[in-house]
Coordinates of C-alpha atoms in Angstrom, one line a residue:
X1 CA 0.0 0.0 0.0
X2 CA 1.9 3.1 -1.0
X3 CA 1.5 6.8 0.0
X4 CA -1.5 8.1 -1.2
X5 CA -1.2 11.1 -3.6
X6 CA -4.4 12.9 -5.4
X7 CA -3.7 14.3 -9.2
X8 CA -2.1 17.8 -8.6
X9 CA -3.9 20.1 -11.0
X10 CA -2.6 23.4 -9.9
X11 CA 1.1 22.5 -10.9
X12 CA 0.3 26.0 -13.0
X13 CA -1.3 28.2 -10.9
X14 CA -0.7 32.2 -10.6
X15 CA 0.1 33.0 -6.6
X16 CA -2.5 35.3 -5.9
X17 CA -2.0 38.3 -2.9
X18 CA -5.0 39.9 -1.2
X19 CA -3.7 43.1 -3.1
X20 CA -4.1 41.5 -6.5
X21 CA -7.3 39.9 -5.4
X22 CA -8.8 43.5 -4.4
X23 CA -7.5 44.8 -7.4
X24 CA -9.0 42.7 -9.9
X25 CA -12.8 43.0 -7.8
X26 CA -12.6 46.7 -8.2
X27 CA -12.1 46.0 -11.9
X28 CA -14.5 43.6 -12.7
X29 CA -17.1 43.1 -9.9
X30 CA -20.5 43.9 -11.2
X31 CA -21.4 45.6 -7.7
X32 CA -18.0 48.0 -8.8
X33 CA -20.1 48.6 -12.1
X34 CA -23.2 49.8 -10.1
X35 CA -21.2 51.9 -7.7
X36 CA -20.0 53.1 -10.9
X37 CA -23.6 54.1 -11.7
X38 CA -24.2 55.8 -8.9
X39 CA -21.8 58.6 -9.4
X40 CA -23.4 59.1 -13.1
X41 CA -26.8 58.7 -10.6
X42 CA -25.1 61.8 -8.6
X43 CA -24.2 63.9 -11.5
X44 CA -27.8 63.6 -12.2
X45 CA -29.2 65.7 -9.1
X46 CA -26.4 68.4 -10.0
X47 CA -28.0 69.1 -13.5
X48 CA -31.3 68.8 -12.3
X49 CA -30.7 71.7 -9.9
X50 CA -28.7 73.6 -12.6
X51 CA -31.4 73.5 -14.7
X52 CA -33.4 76.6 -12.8
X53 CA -30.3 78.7 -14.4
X54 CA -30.7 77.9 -17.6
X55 CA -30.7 80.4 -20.1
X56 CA -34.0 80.0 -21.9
X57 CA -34.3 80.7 -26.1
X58 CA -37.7 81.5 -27.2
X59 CA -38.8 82.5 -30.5
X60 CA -42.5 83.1 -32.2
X61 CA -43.1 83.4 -36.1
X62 CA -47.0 83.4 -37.5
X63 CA -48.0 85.0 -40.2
X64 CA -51.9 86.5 -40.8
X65 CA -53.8 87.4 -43.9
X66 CA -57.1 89.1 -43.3
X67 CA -59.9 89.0 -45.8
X68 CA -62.8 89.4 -43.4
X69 CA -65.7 91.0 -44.5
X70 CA -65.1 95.0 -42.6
X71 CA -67.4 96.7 -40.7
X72 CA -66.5 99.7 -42.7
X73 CA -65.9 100.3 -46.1
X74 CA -62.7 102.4 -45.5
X75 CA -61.2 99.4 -43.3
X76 CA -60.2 97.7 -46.5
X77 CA -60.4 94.5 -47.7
X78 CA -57.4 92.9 -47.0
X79 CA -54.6 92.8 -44.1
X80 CA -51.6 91.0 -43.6
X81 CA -49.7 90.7 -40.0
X82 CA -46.4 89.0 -39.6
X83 CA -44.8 88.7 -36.1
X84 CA -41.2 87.5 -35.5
X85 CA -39.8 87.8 -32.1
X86 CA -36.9 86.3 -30.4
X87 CA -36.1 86.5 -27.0
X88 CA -33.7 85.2 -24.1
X89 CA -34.1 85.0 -20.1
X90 CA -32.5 83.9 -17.2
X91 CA -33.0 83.6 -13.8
X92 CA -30.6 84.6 -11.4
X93 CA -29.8 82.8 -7.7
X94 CA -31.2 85.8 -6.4
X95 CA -34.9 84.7 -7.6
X96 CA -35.0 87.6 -10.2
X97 CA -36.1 86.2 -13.3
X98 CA -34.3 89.0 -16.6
X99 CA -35.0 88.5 -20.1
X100 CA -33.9 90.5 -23.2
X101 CA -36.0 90.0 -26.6
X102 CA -36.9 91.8 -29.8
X103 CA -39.6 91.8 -31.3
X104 CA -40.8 92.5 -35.0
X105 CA -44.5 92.9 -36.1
X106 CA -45.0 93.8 -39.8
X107 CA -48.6 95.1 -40.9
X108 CA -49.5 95.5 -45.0
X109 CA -53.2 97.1 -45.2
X110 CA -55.7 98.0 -48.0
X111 CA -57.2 100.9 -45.6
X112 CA -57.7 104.2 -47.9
X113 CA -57.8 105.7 -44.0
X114 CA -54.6 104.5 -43.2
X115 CA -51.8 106.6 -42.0
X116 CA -48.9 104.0 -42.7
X117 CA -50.8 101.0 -44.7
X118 CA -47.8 99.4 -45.1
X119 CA -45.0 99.6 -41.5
X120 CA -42.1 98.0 -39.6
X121 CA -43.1 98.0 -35.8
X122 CA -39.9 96.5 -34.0
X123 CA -38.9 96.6 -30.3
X124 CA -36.3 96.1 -28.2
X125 CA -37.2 95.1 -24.2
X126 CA -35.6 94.4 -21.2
X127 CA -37.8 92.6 -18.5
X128 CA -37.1 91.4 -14.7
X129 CA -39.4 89.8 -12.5
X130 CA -38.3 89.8 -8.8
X131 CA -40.3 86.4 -6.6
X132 CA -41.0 88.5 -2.9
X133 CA -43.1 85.3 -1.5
X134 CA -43.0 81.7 -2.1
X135 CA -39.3 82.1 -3.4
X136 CA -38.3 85.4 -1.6
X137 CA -35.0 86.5 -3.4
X138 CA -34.1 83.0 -5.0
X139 CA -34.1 81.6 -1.4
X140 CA -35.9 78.2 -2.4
X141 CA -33.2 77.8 -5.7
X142 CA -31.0 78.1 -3.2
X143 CA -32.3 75.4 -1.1
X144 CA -33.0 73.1 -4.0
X145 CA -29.3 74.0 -5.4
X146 CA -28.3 73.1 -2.0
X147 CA -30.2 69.8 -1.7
X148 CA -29.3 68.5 -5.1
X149 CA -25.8 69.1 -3.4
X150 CA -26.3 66.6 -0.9
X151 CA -28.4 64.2 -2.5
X152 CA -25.5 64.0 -4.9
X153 CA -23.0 63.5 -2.1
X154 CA -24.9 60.9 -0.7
X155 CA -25.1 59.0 -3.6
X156 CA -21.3 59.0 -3.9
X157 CA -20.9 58.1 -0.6
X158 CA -23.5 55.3 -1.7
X159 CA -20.9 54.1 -4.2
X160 CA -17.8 54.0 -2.3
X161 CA -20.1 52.3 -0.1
X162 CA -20.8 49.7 -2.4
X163 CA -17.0 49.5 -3.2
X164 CA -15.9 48.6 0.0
X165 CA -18.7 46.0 0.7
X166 CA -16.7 44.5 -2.7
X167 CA -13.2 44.9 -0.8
X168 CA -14.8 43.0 2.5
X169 CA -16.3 40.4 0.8
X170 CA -13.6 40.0 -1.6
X171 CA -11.4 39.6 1.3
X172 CA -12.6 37.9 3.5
X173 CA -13.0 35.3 0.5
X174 CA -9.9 34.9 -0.2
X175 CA -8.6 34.5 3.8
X176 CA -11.2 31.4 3.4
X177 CA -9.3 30.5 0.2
X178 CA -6.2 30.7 2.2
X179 CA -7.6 29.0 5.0
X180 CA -8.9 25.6 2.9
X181 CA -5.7 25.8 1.2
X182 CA -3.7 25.5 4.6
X183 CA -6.3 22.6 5.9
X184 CA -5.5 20.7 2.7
X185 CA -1.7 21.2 3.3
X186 CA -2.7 19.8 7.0
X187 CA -4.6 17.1 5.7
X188 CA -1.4 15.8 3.2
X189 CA 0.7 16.3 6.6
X190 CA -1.4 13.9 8.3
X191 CA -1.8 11.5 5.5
X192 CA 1.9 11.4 5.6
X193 CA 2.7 10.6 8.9
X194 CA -0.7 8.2 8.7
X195 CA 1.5 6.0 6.5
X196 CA 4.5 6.3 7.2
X197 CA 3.2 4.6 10.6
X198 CA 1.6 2.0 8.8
X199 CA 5.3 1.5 6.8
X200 CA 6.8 1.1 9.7
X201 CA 4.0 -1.5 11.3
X202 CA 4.5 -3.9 7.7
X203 CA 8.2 -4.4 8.8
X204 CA 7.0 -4.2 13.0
X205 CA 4.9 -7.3 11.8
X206 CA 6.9 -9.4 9.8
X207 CA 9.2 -9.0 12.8
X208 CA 6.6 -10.3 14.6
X209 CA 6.7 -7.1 17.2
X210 CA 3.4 -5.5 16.8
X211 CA -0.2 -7.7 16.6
X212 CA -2.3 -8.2 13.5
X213 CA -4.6 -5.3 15.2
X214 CA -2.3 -2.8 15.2
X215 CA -1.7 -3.3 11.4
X216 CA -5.2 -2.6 10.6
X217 CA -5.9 0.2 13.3
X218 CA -2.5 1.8 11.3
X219 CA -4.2 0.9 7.6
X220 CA -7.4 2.1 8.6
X221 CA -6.1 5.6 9.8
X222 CA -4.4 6.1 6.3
X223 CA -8.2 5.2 4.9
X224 CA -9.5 7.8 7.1
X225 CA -7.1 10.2 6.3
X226 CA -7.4 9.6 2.2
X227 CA -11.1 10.6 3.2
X228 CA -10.5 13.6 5.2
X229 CA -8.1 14.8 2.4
X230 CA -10.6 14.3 -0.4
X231 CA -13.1 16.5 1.5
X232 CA -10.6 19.2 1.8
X233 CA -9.0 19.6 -1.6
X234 CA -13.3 19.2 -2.4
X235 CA -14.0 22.7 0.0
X236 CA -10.7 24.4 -1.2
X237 CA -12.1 23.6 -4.7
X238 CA -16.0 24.9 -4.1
X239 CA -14.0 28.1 -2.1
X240 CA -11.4 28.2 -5.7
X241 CA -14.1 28.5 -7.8
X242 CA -16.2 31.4 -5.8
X243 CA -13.4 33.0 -5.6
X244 CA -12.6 33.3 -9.6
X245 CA -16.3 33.4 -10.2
X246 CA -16.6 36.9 -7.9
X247 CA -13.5 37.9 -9.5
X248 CA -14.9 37.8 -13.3
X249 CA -11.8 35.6 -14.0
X250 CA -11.9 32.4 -16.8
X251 CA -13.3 29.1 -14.9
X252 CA -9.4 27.5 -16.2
X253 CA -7.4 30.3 -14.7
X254 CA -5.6 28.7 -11.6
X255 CA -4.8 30.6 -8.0
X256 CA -2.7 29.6 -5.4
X257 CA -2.3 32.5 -2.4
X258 CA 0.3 34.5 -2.2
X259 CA -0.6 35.5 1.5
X260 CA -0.6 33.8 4.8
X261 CA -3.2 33.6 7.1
X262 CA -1.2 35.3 10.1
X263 CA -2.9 35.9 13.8
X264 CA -1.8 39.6 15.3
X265 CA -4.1 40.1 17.6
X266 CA -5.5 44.0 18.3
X267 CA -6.5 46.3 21.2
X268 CA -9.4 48.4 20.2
X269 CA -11.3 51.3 22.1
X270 CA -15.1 50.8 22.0
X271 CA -15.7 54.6 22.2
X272 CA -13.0 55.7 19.8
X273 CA -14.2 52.8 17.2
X274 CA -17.9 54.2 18.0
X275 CA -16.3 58.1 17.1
X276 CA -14.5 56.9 13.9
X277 CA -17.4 55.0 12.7
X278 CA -20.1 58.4 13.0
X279 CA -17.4 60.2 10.9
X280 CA -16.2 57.8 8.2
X281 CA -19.1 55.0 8.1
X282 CA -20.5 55.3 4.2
X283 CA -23.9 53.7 5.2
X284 CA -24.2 56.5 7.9
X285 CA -23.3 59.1 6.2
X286 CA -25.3 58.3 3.1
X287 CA -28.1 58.6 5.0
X288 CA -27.1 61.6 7.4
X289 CA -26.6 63.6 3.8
X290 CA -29.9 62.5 2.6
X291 CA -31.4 63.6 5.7
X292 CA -29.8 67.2 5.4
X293 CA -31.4 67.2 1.9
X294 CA -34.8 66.2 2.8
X295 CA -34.8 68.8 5.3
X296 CA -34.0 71.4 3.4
X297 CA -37.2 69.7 0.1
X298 CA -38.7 70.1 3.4
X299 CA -38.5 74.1 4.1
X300 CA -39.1 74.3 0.2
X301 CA -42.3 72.8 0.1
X302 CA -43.4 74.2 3.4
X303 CA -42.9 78.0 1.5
X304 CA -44.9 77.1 -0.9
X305 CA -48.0 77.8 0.8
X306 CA -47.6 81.3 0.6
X307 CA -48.4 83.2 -2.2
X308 CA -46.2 84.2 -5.2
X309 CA -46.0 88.3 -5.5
X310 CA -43.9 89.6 -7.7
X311 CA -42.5 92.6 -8.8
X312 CA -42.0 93.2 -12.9
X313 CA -40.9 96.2 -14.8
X314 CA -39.9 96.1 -18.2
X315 CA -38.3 99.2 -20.6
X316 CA -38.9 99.0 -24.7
X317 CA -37.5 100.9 -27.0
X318 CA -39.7 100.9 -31.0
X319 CA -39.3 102.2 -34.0
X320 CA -42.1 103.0 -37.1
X321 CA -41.1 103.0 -40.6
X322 CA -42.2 101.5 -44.3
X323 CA -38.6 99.9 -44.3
X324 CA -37.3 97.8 -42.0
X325 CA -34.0 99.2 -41.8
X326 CA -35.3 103.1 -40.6
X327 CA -37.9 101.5 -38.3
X328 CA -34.6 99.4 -36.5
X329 CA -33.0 103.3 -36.8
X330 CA -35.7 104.3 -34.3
X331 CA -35.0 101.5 -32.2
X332 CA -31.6 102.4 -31.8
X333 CA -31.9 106.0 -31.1
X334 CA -33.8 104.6 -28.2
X335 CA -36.0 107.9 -28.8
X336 CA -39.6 106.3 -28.1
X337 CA -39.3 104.4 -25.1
X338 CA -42.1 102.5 -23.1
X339 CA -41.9 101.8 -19.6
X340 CA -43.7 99.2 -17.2
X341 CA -43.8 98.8 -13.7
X342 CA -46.5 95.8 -12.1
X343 CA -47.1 94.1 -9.3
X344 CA -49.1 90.0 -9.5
X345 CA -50.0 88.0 -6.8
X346 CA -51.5 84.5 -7.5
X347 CA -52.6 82.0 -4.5
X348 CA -54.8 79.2 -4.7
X349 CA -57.7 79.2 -2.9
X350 CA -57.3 75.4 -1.9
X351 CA -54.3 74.6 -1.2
X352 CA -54.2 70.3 -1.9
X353 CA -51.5 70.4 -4.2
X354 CA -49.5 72.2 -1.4
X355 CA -50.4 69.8 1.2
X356 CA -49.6 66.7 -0.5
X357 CA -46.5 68.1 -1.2
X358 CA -45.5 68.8 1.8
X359 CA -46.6 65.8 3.5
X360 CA -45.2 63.3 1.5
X361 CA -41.7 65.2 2.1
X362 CA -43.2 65.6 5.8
X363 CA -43.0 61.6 5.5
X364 CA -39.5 61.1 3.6
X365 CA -37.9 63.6 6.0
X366 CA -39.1 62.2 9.2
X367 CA -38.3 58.4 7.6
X368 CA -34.9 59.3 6.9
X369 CA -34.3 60.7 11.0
X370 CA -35.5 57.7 12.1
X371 CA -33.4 55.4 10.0
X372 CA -30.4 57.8 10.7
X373 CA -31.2 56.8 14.2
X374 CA -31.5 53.0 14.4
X375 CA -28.5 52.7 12.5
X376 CA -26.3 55.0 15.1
X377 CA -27.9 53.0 18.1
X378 CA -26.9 49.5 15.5
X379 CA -23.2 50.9 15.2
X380 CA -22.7 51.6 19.1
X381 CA -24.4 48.6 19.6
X382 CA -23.1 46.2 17.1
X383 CA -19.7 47.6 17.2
X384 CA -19.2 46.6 21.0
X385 CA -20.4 43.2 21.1
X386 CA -17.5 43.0 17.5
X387 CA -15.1 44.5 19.8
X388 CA -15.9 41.6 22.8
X389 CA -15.8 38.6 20.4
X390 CA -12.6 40.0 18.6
X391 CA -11.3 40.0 22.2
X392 CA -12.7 36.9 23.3
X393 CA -11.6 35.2 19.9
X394 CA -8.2 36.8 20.4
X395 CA -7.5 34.6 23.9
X396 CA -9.2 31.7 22.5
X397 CA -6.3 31.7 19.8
X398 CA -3.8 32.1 21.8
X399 CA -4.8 28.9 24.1
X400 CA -5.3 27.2 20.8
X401 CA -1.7 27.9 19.4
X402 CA -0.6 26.4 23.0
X403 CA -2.8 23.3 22.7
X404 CA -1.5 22.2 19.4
X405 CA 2.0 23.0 20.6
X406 CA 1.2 20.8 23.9
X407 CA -0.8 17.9 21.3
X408 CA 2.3 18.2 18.8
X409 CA 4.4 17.1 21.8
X410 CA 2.4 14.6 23.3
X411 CA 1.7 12.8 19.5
X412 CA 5.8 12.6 19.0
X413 CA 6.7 11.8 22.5
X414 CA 3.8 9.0 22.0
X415 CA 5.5 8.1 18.5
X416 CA 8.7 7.6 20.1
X417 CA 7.4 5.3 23.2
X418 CA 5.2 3.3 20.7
X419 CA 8.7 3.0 18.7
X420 CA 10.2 1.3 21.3
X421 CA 7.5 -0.7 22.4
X422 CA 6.2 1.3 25.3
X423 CA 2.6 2.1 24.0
X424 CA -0.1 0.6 22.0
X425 CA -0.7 1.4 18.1
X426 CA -4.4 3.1 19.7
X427 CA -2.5 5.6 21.8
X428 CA -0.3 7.0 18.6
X429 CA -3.2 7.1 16.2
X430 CA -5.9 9.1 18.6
X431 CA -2.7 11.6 19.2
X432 CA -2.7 12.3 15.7
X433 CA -6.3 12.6 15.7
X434 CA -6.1 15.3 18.5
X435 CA -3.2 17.2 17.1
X436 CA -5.0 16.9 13.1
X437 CA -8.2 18.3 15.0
X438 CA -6.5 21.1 16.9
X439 CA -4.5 22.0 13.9
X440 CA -7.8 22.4 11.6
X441 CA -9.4 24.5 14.7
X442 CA -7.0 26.7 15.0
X443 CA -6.4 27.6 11.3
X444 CA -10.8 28.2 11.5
X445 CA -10.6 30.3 14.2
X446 CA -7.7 32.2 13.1
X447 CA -10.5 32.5 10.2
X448 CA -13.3 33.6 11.7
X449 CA -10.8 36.6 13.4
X450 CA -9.8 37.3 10.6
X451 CA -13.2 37.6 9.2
X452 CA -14.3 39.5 12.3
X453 CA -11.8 42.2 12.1
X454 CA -13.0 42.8 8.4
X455 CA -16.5 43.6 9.8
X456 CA -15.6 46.0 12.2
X457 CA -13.0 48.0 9.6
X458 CA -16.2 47.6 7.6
X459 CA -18.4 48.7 10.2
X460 CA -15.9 51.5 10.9
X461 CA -16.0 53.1 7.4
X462 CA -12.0 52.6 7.3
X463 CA -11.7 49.0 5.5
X464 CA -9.7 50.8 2.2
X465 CA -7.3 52.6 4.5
X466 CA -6.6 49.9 6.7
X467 CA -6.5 46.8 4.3

């Protein structure tokens, strides 16, 4: 019966660090492609808020030929009207809404009474309309400019959040890769030193020093251990292909880790950890800037209850004249000017639209305290009881690396006596059992640390500047 060895098929594989392995999730990860997203997402609320700037074109052209039947005989029988205006406006953050336009109306007429039956009538105006109410001074532009500002941070801070839930599950995948990797390295050990006793019984009972028992107590712990290795090289397989799968990478490629799975153990400050985390957690402060925004739609929709007054004033300047190039003379002496000064007020008498509004934002605002709530009482919550099992993992490590330092002991000091005939074939094999075992819980726990400290840099809003 000779050693046991299982095909290698990674004779080719690429050593792969936690770097690389970060690296090539930020590049291909689908959730990286969605975070991606969300800053076009962002950009969005920016030009949506921009958009109340905008300079506005507008432009009229109609044309009208009048053959009506006139009341009078000398109204003539036919009149033609064309109107071409252009114009261009703006409003301003200070709520004033200026516009400059000119305006051309030609008129052609039959009339035997008229003055000037055929004319150029163009203007030149300059308008502004000042908000005093419901947007006093361009104070709710403001706000919305202001909101669009945070609802765009927020959704940033949504991505990066998104891109370091890809870093910690990315890593703590691949410590589990390194972890099955080391258990199937365990496994092989064991295998080994499983046969290499039963070797040594074949010659122990040809000499006839050992009983026919011991042989197959000795051959039935290789068995065992062919088994145990086949289920780990089957879980470092399942945790191989995850890994290439979350990485975007082709099924053939090949890994080995680059990294090992070290245990330094870390002193952490509940209270600082809680301070950090309600300064740099993304999930937080996604919803802490989307709160801030809301508040602000908020005080928006509350204004617009009142009414809108506004100021307007306007100055033209028109011309007269059979050609169009004298009337545009007129204009531009700026010698027959018109001026207009108003006041309008417009407020509904029911005010539904108003109070849905402002309810529904009444809704989204209070929604968003009360989510920015549970999750600070979650973090000061959660991040303590992390901080209690990191610690209480911590010692449980450090009694484990002493164990399978005491077991490795006992199993060769057992091997020896059993080598000289001073213990029973039993004795050696359940030593190796208990040293295999405290070897493979161990490497887990080291694991599930690991794993645990990912969460709370996670938790923390730190896991890309302390990775």
């Amino acid at each position: 019966m000779g050693i046991f060895i299982l095909p290698c098929s990674r004779a080719l594989a690429t050593p792969l660090s936690l770097d690389d392995a970060i690296a090539m999730a930020l590049k291909n990860h689908l959730d990286i492609k969605i975070a991606d997203l969300e800053s076009e997402r962002a950009q969005a609320f920016i030009h949506d808020a921009k958009s109340l700037f905008d300079v506005t074109l507008s432009s009229t052209a109609n044309w009208t030929h009048d053959q009506d039947k006139p009341a009078s005989t000398l109204s003539g029988r036919k009149t033609q009207t064309g109107v071409f205006n252009i114009g261009l406006s703006k409003k301003i953050p200070l709520g004033t809404k200026l516009g400059v336009s000119i305006e051309n109306t030609y008129k052609d007429s039959d009339s035997s009474v008229a003055s000037k039956p055929t004319y150029w009538d163009p203007k030149f105006k300059i308008s502004a309309t000042q908000e005093l109410l419901k947007n006093s001074f361009g104070t709710s532009d403001r706000k919305e400019r202001r909101a669009a500002d945070l609802f765009q941070e927020a959704s940033l801070t949504h991505g990066r959040d998104l891109k370091e839930n890809v870093i910690s599950e990315i890593s703590k995948l691949y410590w589990t890769f390194v972890a099955h990797n080391d258990i199937q390295e365990i496994q092989k050990q064991a295998l080994d030193r499983a046969q290499k006793l039963y070797e040594a019984n074949l010659k122990k009972i040809k000499l006839g020093t050992i009983e026919k028992t011991d042989l197959l107590a000795s051959q039935a712990s290789v068995l065992a251990r062919k088994a145990d290795l086949l289920s780990a090289q089957d879980a470092f397989h399942s945790i191989h292909e995850d890994l290439k799968r979350s990485l975007k990478v082709p099924l053939e490629t090949s890994f080995e880790p680059k990294n090992e799975l070290v245990f330094t153990p870390k002193k952490m400050d509940a209270e600082l950890v809680i301070t950090r985390a309600l300064t740099q957690n993304k999930t937080y402060h996604t919803t802490l800037k989307e709160l801030r925004a809301n508040e602000l739609k908020l005080k928006i929709a509350k204004n617009n209850f009142l009414p809108e007054f506004n100021l307007e004033g306007s100055i033209a300047f028109n011309g007269l004249a059979k050609e169009f190039e004298s009337a545009w003379s007129d204009v531009s002496h700026m010698d027959f000017p018109t001026y207009y000064y108003g006041v309008t007020l417009s407020y509904p008498l029911g005010e539904h639209a108003s109070q849905r509004t402002y309810l529904r934002q009444w809704v989204e605002t209070e929604k968003a305290h009360l989510t920015l709530e549970k999750l600070k009482d979650d973090l000061r919550y959660t991040i303590r009881q992390e901080i209690r099992t990191l610690d209480s993992q911590a010692q449980k490590v450090g009694h484990l690396f002493e164990v399978q330092k005491l077991l490795y002991e006992k199993m060769k000091e057992e091997e020896k006596k059993f080598n000289q005939g001073r213990s029973s074939i039993n004795f050696v094999i359940q030593f190796q059992e208990d040293h295999l075992q405290s070897s493979k819980e161990l490497i887990f726990e080291k694991l599930s640390y690991q794993k645990a400290l990912i969460d709370l840099k996670r938790r923390q809003g730190a896991l890309i500047e302390t990775l």
